[in-house]
Short mmCIF file of C-alpha atoms in Angstrom, two decimals:
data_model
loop_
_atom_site.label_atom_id
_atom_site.label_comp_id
_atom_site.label_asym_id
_atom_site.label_seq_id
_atom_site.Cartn_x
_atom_site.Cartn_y
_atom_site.Cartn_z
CA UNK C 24 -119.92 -43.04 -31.97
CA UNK C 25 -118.99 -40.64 -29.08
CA UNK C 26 -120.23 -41.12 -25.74
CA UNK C 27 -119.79 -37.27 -24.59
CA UNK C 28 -120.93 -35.07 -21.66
CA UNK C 29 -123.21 -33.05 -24.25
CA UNK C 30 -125.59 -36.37 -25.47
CA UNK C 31 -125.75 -37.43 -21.86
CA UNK C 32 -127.12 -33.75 -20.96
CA UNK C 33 -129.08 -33.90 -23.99
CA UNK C 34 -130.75 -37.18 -22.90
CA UNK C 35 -131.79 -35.68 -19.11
CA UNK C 36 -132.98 -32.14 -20.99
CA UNK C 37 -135.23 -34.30 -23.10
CA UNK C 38 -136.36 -36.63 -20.33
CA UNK C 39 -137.06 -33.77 -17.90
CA UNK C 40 -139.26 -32.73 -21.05
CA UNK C 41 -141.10 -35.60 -21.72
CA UNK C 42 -141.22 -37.49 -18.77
CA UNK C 43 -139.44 -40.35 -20.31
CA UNK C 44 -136.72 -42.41 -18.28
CA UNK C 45 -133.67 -43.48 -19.62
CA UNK C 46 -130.28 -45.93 -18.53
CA UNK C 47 -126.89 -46.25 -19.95
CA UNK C 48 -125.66 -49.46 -20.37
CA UNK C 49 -122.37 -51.62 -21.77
CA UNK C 50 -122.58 -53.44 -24.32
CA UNK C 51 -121.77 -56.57 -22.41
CA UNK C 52 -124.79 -56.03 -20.25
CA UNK C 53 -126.65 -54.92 -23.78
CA UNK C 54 -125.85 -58.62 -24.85
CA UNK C 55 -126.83 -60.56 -21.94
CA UNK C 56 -129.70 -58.96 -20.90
CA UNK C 57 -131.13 -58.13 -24.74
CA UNK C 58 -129.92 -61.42 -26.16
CA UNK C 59 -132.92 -61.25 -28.57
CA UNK C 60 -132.55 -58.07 -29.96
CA UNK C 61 -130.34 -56.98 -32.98
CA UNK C 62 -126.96 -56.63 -32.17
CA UNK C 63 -126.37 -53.51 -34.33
CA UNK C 64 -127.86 -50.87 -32.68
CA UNK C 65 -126.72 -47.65 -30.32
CA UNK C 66 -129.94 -47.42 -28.60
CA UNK C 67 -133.69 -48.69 -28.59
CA UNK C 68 -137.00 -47.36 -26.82
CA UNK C 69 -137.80 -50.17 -24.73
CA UNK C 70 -141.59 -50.65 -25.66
CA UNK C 71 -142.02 -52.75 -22.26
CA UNK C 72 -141.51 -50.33 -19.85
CA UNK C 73 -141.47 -46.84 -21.71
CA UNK C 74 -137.56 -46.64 -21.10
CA UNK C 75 -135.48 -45.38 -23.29
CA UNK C 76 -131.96 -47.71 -23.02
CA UNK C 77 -128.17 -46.34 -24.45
CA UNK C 78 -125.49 -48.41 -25.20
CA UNK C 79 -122.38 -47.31 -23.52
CA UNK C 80 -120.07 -45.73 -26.11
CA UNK C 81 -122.28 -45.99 -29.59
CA UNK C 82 -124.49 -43.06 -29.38
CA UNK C 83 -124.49 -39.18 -30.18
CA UNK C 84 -127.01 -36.18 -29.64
CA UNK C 85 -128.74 -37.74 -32.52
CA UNK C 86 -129.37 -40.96 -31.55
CA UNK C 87 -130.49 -39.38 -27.98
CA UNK C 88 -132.93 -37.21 -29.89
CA UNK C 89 -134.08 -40.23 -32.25
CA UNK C 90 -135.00 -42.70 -29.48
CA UNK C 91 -137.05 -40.00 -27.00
CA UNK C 92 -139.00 -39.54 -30.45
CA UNK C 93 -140.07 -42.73 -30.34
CA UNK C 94 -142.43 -43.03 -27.13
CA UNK C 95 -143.50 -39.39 -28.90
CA UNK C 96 -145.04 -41.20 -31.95
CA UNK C 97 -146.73 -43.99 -29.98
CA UNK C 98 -148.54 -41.94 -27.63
CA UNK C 99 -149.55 -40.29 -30.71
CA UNK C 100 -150.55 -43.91 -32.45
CA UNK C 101 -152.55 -44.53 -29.49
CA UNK C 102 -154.42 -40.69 -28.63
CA UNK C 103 -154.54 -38.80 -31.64
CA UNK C 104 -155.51 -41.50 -34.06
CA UNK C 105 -156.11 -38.66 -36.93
CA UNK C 106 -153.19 -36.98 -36.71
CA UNK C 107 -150.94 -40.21 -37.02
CA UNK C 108 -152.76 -41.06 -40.34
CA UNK C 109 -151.91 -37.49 -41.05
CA UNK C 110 -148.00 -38.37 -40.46
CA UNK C 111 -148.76 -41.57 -42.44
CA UNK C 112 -149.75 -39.28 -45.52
CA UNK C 113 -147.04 -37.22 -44.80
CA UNK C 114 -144.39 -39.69 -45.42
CA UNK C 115 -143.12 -38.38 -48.79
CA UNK C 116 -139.73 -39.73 -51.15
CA UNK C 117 -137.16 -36.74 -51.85
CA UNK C 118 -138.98 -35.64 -54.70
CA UNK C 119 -142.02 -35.15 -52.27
CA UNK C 120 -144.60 -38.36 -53.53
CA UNK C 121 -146.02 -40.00 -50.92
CA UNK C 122 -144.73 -43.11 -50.46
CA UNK C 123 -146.79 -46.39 -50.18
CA UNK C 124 -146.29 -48.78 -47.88
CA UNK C 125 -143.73 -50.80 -49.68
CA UNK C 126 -141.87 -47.95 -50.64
CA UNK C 127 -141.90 -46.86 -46.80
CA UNK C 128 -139.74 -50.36 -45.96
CA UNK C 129 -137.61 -49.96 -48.96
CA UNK C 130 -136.79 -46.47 -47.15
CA UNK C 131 -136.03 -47.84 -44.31
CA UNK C 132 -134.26 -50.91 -45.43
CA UNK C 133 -132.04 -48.59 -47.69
CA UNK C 134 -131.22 -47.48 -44.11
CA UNK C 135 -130.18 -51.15 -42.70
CA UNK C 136 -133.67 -51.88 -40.86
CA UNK C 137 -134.37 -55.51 -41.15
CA UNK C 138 -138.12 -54.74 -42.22
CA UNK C 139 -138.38 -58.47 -42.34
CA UNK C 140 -138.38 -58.26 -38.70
CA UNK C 141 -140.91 -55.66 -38.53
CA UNK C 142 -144.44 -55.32 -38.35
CA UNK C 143 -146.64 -53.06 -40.52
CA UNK C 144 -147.31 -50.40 -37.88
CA UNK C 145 -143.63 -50.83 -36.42
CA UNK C 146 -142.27 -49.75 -40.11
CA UNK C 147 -144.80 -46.67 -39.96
CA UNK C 148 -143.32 -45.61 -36.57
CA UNK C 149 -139.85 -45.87 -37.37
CA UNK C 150 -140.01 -44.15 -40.65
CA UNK C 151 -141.71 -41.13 -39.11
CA UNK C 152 -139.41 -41.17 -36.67
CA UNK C 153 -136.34 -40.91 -38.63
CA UNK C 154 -138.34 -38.59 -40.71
CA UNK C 155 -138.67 -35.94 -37.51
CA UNK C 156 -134.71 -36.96 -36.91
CA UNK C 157 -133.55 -36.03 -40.23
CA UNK C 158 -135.63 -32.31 -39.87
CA UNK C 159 -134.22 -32.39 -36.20
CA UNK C 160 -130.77 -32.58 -37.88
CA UNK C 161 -131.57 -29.81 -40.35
CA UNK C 162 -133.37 -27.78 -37.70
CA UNK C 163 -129.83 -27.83 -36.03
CA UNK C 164 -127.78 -27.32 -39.12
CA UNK C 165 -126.31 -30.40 -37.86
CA UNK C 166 -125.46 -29.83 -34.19
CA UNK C 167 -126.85 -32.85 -32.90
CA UNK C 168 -124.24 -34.79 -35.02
CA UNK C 169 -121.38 -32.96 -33.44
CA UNK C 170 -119.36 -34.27 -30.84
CA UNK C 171 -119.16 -31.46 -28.01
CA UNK C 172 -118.24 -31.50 -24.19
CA UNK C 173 -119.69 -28.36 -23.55
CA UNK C 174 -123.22 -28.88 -23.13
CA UNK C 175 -124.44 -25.25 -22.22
CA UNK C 176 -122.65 -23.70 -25.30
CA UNK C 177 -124.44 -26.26 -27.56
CA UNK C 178 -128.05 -26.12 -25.98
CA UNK C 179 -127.76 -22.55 -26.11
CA UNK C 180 -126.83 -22.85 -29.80
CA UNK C 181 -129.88 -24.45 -30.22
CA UNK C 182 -132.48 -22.91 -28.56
CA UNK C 183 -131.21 -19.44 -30.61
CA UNK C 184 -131.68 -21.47 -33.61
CA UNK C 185 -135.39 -22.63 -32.70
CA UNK C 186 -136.29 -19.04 -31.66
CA UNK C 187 -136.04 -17.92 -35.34
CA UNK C 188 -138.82 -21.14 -36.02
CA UNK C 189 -142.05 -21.23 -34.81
CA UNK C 190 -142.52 -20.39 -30.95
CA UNK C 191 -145.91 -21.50 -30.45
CA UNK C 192 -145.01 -25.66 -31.65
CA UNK C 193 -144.01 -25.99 -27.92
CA UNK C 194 -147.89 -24.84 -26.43
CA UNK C 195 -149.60 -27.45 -28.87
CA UNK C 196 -151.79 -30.07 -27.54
CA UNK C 197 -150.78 -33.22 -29.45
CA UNK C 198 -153.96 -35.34 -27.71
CA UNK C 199 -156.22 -32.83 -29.92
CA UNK C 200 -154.28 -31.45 -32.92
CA UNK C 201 -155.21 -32.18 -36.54
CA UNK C 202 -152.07 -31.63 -38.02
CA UNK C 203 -148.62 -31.48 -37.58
CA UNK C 204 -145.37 -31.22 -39.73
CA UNK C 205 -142.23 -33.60 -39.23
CA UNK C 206 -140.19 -29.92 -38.49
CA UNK C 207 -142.59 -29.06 -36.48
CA UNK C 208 -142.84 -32.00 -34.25
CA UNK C 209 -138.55 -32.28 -34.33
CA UNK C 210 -139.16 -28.44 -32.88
CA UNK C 211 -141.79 -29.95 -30.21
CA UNK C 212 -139.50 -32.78 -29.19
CA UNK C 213 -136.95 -30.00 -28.28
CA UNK C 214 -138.91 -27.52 -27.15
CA UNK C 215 -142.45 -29.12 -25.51
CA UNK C 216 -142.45 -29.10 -21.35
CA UNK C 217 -145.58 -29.69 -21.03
CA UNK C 218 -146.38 -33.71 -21.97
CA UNK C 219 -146.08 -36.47 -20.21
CA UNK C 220 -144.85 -39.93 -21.46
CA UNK C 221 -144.05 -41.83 -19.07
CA UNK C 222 -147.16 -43.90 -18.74
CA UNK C 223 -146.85 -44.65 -22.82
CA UNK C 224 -146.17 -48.32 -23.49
CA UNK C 225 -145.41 -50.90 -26.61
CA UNK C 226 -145.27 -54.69 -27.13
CA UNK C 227 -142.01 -53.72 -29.30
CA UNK C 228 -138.46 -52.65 -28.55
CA UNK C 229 -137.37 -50.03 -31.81
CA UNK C 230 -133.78 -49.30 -32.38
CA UNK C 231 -131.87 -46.95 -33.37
CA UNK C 232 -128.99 -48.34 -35.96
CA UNK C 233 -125.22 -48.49 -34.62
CA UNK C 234 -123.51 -45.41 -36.08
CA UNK C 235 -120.43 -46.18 -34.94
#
């Protein structure tokens, strides 16, 4: 996958936004220093130390997007316990059923997850986050998919496409809200200023799968 100027801009907009930290690294450094973790991957939000980690050369706008989601839904999981059943109820097939918990690992091992590997919760969380990716995708009738050097152009693009959507996602207080739509939380990933994740934690590492 291509490691441009526009997902490396797209990783410090999003980590001004949400106070999340991230580091690029190789993939040699990636194997000696992860030597645990599945190989596989173009990124994973380091559950450790709330640090979001790239692998030099496998990632896009996409898989920048999909792993600052990720600290998102666990300070969610751990201060807004009733709207992350909500998201649990909310994780629907394509012909909109609600999908039980088996069916939510046979989602995401249609995707290549070793759900094996995974705990219960850990599946939850990385459905809903490739959930909010695939509306973040539609949101941005596929912009963060494109590869692009010209990161002002393309932010721009985006922030005239979110304009037409729902202004107020960004003001929403996700400690105290009830409810909340995977669009509308892809449009509060890219749009929110105003939270503060850096002090958000795990006991896991979750990845985002090599597109390459």
């Amino acid at each position: 996958m291509i490691n441009d100027f526009t997902s490396i801009e797209l990783a410090k907009e999003l980590s001004d936004r949400l106070n999340v930290i991230y580091e690029v690294i190789t993939e040699d450094e990636f194997n000696k220093n992860y030597p645990n973790d599945p190989k596989d991957v173009s990124a994973f939000w380091e559950g450790s130390t709330g640090k979001v980690i790239l692998i030099q050369g496998r990632f896009n706008a996409s898989t920048i997007f999909h792993e600052f989601t990720h600290p998102l839904i666990e300070h969610i999981s751990q201060n807004n316990l009733t709207l992350y059943t909500y998201l649990k109820n909310q994780l629907k097939d394509s012909n909109g059923n609600r999908m039980n918990y088996l069916q939510v690992r046979k989602y995401l091992a249609d995707k290549n997850y070793n759900v094996a590997a995974m705990s219960m919760e850990s599946v939850y969380k990385e459905a809903m986050v490739n959930m909010i990716q695939e509306e973040s995708n539609a949101i941005t009738k596929g912009l963060l998919t494109q590869p692009s050097t010209l990161f002002e152009k393309f932010w721009n693009a985006v922030k005239k496409i979110l304009q037409t959507l729902s202004p107020y996602v960004k003001d929403l207080n996700i400690n105290n809200i009830q409810r909340m739509s995977f669009n509308e939380l892809a449009q509060y990933v890219l749009t929110s200023d105003g939270l503060n994740l850096a002090e958000t934690k795990a006991k896991y590492n979750a990845h985002a799968l090599n597109e390459k």
